XYZ file of C-alpha atoms in Angstrom:
589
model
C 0.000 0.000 0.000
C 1.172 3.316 -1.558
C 1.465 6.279 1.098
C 0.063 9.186 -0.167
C 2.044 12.654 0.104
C -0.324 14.903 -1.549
C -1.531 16.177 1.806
C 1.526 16.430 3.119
C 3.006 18.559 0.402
C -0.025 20.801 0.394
C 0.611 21.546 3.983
C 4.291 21.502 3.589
C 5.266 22.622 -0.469
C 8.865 21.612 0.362
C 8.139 18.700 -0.209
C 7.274 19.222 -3.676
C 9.695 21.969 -5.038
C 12.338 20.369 -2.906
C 12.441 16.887 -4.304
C 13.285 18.356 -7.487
C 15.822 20.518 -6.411
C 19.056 20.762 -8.315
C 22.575 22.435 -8.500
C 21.096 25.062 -10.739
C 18.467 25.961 -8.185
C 20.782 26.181 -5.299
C 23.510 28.760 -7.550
C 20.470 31.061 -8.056
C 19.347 30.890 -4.540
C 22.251 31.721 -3.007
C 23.222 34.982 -5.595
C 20.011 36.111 -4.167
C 20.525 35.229 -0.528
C 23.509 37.577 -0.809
C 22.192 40.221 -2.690
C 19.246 40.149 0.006
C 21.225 39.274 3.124
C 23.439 43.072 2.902
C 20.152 44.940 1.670
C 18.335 43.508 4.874
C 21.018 43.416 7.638
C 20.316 47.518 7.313
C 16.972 47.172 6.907
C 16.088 44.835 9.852
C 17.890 47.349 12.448
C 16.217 50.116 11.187
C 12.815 48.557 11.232
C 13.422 47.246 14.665
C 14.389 50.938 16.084
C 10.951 52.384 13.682
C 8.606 49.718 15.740
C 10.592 51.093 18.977
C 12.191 47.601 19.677
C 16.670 47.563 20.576
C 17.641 47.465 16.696
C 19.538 43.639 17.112
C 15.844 42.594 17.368
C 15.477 43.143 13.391
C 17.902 40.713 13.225
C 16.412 37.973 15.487
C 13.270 38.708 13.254
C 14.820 37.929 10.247
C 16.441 34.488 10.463
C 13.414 32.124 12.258
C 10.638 33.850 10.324
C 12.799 32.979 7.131
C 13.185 29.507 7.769
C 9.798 28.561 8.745
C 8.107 30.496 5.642
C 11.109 28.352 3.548
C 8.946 25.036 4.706
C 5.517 26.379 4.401
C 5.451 28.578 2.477
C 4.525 29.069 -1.376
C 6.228 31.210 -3.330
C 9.252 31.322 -4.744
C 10.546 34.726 -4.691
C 8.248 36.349 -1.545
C 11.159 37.402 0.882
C 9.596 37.882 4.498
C 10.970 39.577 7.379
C 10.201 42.929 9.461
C 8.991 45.720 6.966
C 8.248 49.380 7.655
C 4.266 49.842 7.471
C 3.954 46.456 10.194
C 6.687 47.790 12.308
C 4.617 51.293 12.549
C 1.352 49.315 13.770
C 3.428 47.147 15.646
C 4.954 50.343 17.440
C 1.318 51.747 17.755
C -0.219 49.013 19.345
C 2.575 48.014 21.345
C 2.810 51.923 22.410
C -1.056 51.590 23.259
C -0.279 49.017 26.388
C 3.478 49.080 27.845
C 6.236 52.514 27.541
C 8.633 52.300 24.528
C 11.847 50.486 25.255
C 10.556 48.962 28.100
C 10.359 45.174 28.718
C 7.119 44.994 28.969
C 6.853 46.470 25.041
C 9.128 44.252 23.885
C 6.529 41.543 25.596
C 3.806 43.269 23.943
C 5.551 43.083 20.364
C 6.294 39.157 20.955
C 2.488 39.155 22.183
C 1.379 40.815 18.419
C 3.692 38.714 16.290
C 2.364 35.994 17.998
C -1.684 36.498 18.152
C -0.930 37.664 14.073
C 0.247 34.295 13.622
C -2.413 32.564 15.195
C -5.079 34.667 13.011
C -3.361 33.714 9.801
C -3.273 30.093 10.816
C -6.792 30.384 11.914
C -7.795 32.102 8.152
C -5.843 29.246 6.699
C -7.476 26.667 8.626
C -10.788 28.417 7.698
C -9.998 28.718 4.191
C -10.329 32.604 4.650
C -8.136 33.970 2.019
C -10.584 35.547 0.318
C -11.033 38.111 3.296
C -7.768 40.210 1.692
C -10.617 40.829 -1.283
C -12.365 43.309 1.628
C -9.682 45.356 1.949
C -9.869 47.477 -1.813
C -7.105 48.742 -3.178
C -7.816 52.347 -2.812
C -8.160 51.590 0.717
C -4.824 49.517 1.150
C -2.979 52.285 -1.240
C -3.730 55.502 0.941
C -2.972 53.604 4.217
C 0.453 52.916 2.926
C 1.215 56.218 1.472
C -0.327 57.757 4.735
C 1.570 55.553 6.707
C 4.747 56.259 4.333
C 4.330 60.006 5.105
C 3.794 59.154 8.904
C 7.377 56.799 9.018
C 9.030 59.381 7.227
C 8.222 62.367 9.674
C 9.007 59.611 12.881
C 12.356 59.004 11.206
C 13.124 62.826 11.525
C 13.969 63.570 14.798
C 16.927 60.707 14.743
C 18.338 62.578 10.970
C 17.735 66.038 13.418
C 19.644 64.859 16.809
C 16.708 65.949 18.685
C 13.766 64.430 21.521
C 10.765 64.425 19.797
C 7.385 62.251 20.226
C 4.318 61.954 18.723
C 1.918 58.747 16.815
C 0.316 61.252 14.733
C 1.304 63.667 12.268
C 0.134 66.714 14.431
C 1.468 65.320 17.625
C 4.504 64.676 15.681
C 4.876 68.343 14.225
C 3.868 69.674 17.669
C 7.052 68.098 19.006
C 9.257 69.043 16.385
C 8.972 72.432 15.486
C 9.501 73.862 18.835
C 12.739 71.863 19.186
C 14.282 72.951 15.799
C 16.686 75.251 17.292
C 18.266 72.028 19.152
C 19.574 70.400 16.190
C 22.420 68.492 16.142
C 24.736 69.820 12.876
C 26.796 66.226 13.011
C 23.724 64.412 13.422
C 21.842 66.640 10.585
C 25.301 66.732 8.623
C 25.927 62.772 8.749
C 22.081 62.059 8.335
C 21.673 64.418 5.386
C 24.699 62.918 3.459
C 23.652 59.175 4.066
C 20.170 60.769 2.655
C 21.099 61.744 -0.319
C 23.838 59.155 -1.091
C 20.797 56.308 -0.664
C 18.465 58.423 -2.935
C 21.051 58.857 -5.373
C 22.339 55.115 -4.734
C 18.677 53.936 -5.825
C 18.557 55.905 -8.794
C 21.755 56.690 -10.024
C 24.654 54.779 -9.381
C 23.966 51.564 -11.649
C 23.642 53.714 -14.939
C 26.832 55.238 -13.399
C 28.595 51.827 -13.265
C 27.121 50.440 -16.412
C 28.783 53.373 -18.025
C 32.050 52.921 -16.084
C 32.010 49.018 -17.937
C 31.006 47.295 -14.706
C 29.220 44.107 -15.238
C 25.404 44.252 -15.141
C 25.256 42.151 -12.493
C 27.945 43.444 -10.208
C 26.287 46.992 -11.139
C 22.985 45.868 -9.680
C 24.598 44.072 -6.799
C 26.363 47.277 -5.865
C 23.390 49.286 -6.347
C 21.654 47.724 -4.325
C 24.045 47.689 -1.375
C 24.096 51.459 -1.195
C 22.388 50.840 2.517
C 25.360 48.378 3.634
C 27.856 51.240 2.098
C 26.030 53.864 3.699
C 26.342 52.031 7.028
C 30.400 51.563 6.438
C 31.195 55.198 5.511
C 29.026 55.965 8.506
C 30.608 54.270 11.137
C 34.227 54.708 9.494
C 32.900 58.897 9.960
C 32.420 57.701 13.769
C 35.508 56.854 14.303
C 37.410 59.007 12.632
C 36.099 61.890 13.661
C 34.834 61.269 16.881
C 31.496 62.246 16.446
C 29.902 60.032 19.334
C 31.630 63.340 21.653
C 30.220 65.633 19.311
C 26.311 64.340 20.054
C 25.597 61.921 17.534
C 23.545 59.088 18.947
C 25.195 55.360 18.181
C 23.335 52.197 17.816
C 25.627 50.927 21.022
C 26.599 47.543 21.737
C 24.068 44.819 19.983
C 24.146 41.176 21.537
C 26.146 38.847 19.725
C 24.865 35.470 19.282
C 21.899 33.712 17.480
C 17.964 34.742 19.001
C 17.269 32.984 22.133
C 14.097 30.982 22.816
C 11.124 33.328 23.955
C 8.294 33.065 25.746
C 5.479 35.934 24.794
C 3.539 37.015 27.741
C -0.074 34.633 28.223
C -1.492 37.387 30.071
C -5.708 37.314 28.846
C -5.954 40.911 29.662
C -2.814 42.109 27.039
C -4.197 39.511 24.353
C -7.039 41.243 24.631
C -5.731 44.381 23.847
C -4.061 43.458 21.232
C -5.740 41.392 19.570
C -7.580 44.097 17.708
C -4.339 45.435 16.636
C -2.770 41.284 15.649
C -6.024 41.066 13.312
C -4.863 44.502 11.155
C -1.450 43.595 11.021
C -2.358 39.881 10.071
C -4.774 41.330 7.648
C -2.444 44.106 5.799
C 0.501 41.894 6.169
C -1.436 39.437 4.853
C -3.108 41.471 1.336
C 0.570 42.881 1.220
C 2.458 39.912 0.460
C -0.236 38.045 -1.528
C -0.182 41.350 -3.860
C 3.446 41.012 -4.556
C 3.385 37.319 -4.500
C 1.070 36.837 -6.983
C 2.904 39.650 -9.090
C 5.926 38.308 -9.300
C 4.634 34.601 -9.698
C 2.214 35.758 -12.688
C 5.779 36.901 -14.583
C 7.014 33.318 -14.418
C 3.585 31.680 -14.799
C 3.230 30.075 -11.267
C 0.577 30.041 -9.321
C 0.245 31.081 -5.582
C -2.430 29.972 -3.301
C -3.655 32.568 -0.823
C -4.680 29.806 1.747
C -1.198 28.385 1.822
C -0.004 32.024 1.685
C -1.581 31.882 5.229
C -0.088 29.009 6.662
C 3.910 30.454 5.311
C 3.350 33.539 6.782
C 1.482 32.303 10.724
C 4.025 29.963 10.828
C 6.809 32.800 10.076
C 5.234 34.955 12.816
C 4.508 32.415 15.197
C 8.765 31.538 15.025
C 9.392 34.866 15.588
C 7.056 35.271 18.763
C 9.594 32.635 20.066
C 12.562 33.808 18.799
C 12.759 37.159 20.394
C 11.230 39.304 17.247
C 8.620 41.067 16.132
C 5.502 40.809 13.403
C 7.138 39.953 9.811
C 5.491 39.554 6.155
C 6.697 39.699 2.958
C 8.088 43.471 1.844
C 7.801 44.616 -1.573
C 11.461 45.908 -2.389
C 13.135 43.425 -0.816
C 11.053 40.401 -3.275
C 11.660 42.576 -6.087
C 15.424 42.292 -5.079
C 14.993 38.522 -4.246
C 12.819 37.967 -7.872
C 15.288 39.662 -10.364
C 18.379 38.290 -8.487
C 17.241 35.475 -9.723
C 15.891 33.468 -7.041
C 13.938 29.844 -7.557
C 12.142 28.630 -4.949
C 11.880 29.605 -1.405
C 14.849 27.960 0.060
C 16.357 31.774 -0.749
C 14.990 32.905 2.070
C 16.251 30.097 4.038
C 19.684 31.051 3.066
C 19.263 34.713 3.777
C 18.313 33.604 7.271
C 21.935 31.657 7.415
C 23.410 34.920 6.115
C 21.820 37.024 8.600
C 22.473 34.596 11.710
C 26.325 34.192 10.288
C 26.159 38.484 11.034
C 24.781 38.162 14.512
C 27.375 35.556 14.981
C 30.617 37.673 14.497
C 29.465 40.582 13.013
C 27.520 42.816 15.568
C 30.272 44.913 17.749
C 30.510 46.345 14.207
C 27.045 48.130 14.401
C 27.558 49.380 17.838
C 29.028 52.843 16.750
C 26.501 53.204 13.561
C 24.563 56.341 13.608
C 20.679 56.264 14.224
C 20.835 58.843 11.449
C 21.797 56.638 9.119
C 18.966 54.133 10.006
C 16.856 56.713 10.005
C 17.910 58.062 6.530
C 17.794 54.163 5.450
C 13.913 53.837 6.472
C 13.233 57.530 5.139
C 14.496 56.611 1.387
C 12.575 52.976 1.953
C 9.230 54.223 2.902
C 9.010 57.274 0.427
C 8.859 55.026 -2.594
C 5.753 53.802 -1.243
C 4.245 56.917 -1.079
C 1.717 57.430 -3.896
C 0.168 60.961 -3.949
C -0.797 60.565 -7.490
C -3.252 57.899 -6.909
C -5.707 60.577 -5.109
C -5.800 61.810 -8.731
C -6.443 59.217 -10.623
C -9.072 57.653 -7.951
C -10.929 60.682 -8.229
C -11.316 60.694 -11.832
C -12.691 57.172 -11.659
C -14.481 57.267 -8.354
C -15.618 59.251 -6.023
C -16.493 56.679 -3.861
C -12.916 54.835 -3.201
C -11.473 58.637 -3.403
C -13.599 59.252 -0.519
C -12.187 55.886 1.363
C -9.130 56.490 0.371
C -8.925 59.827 1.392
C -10.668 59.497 4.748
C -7.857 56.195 5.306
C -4.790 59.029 5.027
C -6.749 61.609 7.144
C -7.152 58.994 10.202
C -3.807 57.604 9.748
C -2.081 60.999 9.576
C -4.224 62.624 12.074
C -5.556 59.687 14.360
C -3.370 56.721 14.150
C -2.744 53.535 11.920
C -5.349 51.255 13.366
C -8.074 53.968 13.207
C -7.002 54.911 9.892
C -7.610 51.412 8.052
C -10.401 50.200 10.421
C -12.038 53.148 9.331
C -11.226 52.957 5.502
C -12.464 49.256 5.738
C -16.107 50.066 7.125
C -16.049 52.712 4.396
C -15.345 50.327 1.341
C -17.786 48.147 2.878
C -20.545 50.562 3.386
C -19.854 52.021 0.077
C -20.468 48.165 -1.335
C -23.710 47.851 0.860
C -24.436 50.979 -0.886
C -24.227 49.720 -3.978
C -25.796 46.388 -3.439
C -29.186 48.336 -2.356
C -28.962 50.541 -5.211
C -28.146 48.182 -7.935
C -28.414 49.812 -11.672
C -31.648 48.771 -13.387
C -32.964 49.419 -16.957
C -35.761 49.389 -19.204
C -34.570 47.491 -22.398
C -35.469 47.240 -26.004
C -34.188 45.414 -28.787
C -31.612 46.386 -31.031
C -32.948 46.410 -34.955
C -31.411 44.183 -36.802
C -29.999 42.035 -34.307
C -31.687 39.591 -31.519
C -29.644 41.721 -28.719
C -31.324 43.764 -25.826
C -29.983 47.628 -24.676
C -30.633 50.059 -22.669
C -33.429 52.398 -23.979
C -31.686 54.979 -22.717
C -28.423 55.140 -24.434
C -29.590 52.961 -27.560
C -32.250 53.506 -30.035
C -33.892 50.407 -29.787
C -37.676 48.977 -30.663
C -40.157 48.188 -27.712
C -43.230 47.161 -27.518
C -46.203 49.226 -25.629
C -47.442 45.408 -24.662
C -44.340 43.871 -23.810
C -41.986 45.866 -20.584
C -38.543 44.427 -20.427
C -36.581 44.685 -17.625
C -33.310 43.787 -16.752
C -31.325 44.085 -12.773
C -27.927 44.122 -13.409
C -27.032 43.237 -9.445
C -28.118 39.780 -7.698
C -31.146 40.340 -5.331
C -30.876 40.684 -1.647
C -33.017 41.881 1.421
C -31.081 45.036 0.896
C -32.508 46.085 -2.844
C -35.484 43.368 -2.484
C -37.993 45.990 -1.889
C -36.303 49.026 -4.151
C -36.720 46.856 -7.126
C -40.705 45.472 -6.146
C -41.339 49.671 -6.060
C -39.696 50.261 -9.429
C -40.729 47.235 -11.520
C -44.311 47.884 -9.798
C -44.082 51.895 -10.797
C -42.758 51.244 -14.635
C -45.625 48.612 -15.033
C -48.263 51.000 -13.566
C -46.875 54.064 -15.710
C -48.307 51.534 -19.117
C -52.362 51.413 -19.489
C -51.800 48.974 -22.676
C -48.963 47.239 -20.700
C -49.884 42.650 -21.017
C -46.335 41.316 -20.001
C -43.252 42.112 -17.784
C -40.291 40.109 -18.375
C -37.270 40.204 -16.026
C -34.045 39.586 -17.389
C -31.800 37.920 -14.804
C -28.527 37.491 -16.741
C -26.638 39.376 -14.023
C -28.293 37.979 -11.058
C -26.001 34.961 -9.261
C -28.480 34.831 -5.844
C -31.626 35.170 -4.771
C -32.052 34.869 -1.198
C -35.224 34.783 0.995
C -36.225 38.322 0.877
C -35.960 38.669 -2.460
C -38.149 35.907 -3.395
C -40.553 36.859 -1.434
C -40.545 40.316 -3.090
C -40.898 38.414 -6.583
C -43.974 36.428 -5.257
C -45.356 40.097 -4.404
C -44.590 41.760 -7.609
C -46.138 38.399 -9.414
C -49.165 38.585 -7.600
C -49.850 42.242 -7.709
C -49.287 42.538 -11.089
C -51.560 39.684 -11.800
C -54.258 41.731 -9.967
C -54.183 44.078 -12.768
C -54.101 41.808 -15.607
C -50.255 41.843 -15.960
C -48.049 38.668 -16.261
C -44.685 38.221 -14.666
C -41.938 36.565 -16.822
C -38.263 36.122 -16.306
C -35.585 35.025 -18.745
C -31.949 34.274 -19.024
C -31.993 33.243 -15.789
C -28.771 31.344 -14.139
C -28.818 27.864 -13.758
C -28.012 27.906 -9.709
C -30.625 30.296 -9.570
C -33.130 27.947 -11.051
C -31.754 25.814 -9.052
C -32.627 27.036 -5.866
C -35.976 28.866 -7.557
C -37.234 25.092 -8.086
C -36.375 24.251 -4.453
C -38.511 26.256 -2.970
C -42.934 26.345 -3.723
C -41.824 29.636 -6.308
C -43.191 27.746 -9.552
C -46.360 26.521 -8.181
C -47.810 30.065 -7.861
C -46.188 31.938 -11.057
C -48.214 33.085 -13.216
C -45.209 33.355 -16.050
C -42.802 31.639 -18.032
C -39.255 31.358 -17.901
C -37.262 31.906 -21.489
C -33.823 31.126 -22.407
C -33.336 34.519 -23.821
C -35.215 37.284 -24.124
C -35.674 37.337 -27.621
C -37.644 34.094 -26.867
C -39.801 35.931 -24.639
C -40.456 38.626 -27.217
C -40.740 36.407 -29.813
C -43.584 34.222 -27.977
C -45.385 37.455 -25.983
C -45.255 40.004 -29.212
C -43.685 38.387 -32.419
C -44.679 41.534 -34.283
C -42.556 44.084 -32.504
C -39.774 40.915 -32.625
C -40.411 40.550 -36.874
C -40.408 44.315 -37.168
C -36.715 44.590 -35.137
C -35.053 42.010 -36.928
C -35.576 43.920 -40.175
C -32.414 45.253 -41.323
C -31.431 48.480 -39.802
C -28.791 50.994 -40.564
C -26.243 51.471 -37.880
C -27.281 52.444 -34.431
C -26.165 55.583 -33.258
C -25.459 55.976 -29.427
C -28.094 57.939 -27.586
C-alpha cells in the first residue's frame, strides 16, 4: 500500500519543489541570498528601532521567520521579514499598552507577532483567504502612502539629533517644530549625506557603473548595497572623527549570538488588547504579500495559493514570537530584489536567514558605533517610494467613492493613528459596497434592430413594444434592494395602461435569497391583480436551481425563457419581426 504525500506537500510545499531541487536551483538561490542578506542586515535594524524595539531585534526577526516560511510557504521569490508599514502598527499598538523600550513592550511586540500568527493560521485553517478581497485597493494604497508620510516624519527627529514624540502627524509636528533650534549639525550633517547618497544610490549609481564598464550584475549588486555602504562610511565617519563626543547618537553595543528561545507574555488581559491590533497587522501583512506574491509569480507563470499564503506567513510569525522578534510579512522591495536576483524557490529565504544569523554571529560589535541617522535616513528613502500621492488623482477621476475611502484612510492615519485609519477605511469600502448592493443599476430594455440583442433604452435607439416591458437588474437580489426593485418594476408597469407582459431579465443575477423571493412572489401577484403577467428570462442555472427548491413555480403566473428574444418572440412576435428587419447602424443615444 502506496502512502500518499499529496496532503503532506499541500501543507508543507517543500516537499514538492524540494524533491526536485538541483545544483542550478541552489547557484540562483544563493546569488540572491547575498544580494538580500546586505540589503536587509540595514533594513532589519532600522525597522526594529521604527517599531521602537533595541535594533539587534530586526535581526532575530529575520532568520526564524525565514526559515519557517522556507517550509511552508509558497512562493518562490516572496522574501519575508520585518517591513516598515507592520513595524509602525506594531509600534502603535505596542505603544497603546506598555512605555517604549521597556520590557514589557518588547513583551507586547512578541504578544502581536504571535496572536498575528495565530489569526493567519486560523484564516488558513478556515480557508479565509478571500477576506484580503475586503480590503480594496484604494483603501490599502492611501494607508500605505499615509503611513509612508507618517514613518518618514518619525524618522526625523533621529536625521535632526533631537527628543521628539508623537503617533500622529500633528502630535509629531507639535514636538518638532519647537525643538528645531536644538539640532544636532553632526547628526543633521551625517544624516543628510547618508540621505542623499541612498536616494542617489537607488537611482543613479547603476547607470553610473554600467557606463564605467562594470558588469550588469555586479552593477545591480552594488546598487543595491548602497544601505550596507552607507552604514560603512558611517561608522568609518564615527571613528574618525569622533562624532559620538560631538552628540551623535550610536546604535551601542548589539548582543552577539543567534535569538534565544522566547516566551510571549499569556497574560488574557494584554491579548485582549491586542488582539484588535494582531487582526490589522495579520490582515495588511497578509493582502501585502499576496499582492506582490502573486505579481511576481504571474511573470514566471506560477501560481500562488492565498490559503497556503496563510499558513507560510502564521508559521513565520509564530517563530518569531519565540525567537525574540517582532511581526514579519513579505516586503515589496526586498522580493523585487529577491525575484530579479534570480531566485527559484523559497529555500532563498532560508539562506538569507543563514546569512543574517552568520552576522549576529561575528558581526555585531561592528554596528555598535553606527549612527541612528543613518537608520533613520535608510527607512526615510525605503518608505518614500511607497508613497503614492498621485493615486488621489487618478481615484478621483474614476471614483468618487474609493477617493472618498481612500482619502478618509490618510486623514485617520495621519491625524488619528494607523489602526483607526484602516479600520475606518475598511467600514467605508464596505458601506460604500452595501451601498451599492441596495442601489443596484436597473434598466428598461429594447431590442436592437437588426440584431436579436437587448440595450438600454436609454443610451440605444432600440424597438419596444407598448405590450411587452422588459426589464433587466444588473445586481443579484438581496433583502437590501429586495424591496427598491418590487417599487420600481411595480411603478414602470403602472406608468403603461396597454402594458400585457413584464419580463425580467436575470442574466446578471447569481443569488436570490429569501427576501428577495418573497418580493418576486409580491410583484407576481400584484401585477396579476391588474391583468399583468410576470416573466423572467436568461436566468442562471443555480438560480433555477434554488428557484425550483422552494414552492416559487407553483404560484407563477409566467414563463421562464432562455433569452429574451424568446420571450419577445412568444409574448409580441410583431414588434420581434419588425426589429429584426435590417437596420442601418445604431447611433449611441
Amino acid at each position: 500500500m502506496r502512502f500518499d504525500m499529496s496532503g503532506l506537500r499541500g501543507l508543507f510545499p517543500i516537499l514538492d519543489w524540494g524533491r526536485r531541487y538541483d545544483r542550478a536551483q541552489a547557484i540562483s538561490d544563493l546569488l540572491a541570498a547575498v544580494i538580500v542578506t546586505i540589503m536587509l542586515i540595514p533594513q532589519s535594524l532600522a525597522y526594529a528601532m521604527l517599531a521602537g524595539l533595541p535594533p539587534h531585534i530586526g535581526l532575530y526577526a529575520s532568520i526564524a521567520p525565514l526559515v519557517a516560511y522556507t517550509i511552508f510557504g509558497g512562493s518562490r521569490a516572496l522574501a519575508v521579514g520585518p517591513v516598515a508599514v507592520v513595524s509602525l502598527m506594531t509600534a502603535s499598538a505596542a505603544g497603546a499598552v506598555a512605555e517604549p523600550g521597556s520590557a514589557a513592550f518588547v513583551q507586547a511586540a512578541l504578544a502581536l507577532a504571535l496572536l498575528s500568527g495565530l489569526v493567519l493560521l486560523v484564516m488558513a485553517a478556515l480557508r479565509l483567504g478571500f477576506l484580503a478581497n475586503f480590503l480594496s485597493h484604494p483603501v490599502i494604497s492611501g494607508f500605505i502612502s499615509a503611513s509612508g508620510i507618517l514613518i518618514a516624519f518619525s524618522q526625523l527627529k533621529h536625521l535632526l539629533g533631537i527628543d521628539a514624540g508623537g503617533e500622529t502627524l500633528p502630535q509629531m509636528l507639535q514636538a518638532l517644530l519647537p525643538r528645531l533650534q536644538q539640532i544636532n549639525l553632526p547628526t543633521l550633517l551625517i544624516g543628510g549625506l547618508a540621505l542623499g547618497f541612498l536616494f542617489w544610490a537607488r537611482k543613479r549609481m547603476k547607470p553610473l557603473l554600467l557606463r564605467l564598464g562594470c558588469k550588469p550584475l555586479l552593477a545591480d549588486m552594488l546598487a543595491k548595497a548602497g544601505p550596507i555602504l552607507a552604514v560603512i562610511g558611517s561608522i568609518l565617519a564615527v571613528k574618525a572623527f569622533d562624532l559620538a563626543q560631538a552628540g551623535v547618537k550610536l546604535v551601542g553595543a548589539i548582543p552577539a549570538g543567534l535569538p534565544p528561545f522566547t516566551l510571549p507574555d499569556w497574560a488574557p488581559q494584554l491579548w485582549l488588547q491586542l488582539l484588535p491590533a494582531a487582526l490589522l497587522i495579520a490582515l495588511v501583512g497578509f493582502v501585502e504579500s499576496v499582492s506582490v506574491a502573486q505579481t511576481l509569480a504571474a511573470k514566471k507563470r506560477q501560481r500562488i495559493l492565498p490559503n497556503q499564503e496563510l499558513v507560510g506567513l502564521g508559521s513565520a510569525n509564530i517563530a518569531a514570537a519565540f525567537t525574540g522578534g517582532f511581526p514579519v510579512t513579505g516586503g515589496f522591495a526586498r522580493s523585487v530584489v529577491n525575484f530579479d536576483a534570480g531566485a527559484a524557490t523559497p529555500l532563498a529565504g532560508g539562506f538569507t536567514a543563514i546569512g543574517i544569523a552568520v552576522a549576529t554571529l561575528f558581526f555585531t560589535p561592528l554596528f555598535q558605533e553606527l549612527p541612528r541617522a543613518v537608520l533613520a535616513a535608510t527607512i526615510i528613502v525605503a518608505v518614500l517610494s511607497l508613497v503614492d500621492l498621485g493615486a488621489l488623482k487618478r481615484v478621483w477621476r474614476y471614483s468618487k467613492g474609493d477617493f472618498m475611502a481612500m482619502a478618509a484612510t490618510m486623514l485617520l492615519v495621519l491625524g488619528v493613528g494607523v489602526e483607526t485609519g484602516i479600520a475606518a477605511g475598511v467600514a467605508l469600502s464596505l458601506l460604500m459596497l452595501l451601498a451599492r448592493i441596495a442601489r443596484p443599476h436597473m434598466a428598461i430594455v429594447g431590442q436592437v434592430p437588426g440584431s436579436q440583442h437587448f440595450r438600454n433604452i436609454r443610451r440605444h435607439e432600440v424597438a419596444t413594444s407598448p405590450h411587452v416591458l422588459s426589464l433587466r437588474i444588473d445586481e443579484s437580489l438581496y433583502f437590501a434592494n429586495a424591496r427598491q426593485m418590487e417599487d420600481w418594476i411595480l411603478a414602470e408597469a403602472a406608468a403603461r395602461p396597454k402594458l400585457r407582459h413584464v419580463v425580467l431579465m436575470c442574466p446578471a443575477v447569481n443569488m436570490i435569497d429569501a427576501s428577495a423571493l418573497e418580493s418576486l412572489e409580491a410583484i407576481d401577484a400584484r401585477l396579476r391583480d391588474g391583468g399583468i403577467t410576470l416573466h423572467l428570462s436568461e436566468v442562471k442555472g443555480p438560480v433555477m436551481d434554488r428557484l425550483r427548491r422552494s414552492d416559487f413555480f407553483a404560484h407563477f403566473s409566467g414563463k421562464v425563457y432562455l433569452s429574451q428574444y424568446d420571450a419577445i418572440c412568444d409574448l409580441d412576435p410583431d414588434c420581434a419581426s419588425r426589429a429584426l428587419q435590417p437596420q442601418t447602424a445604431i447611433k449611441p443615444a
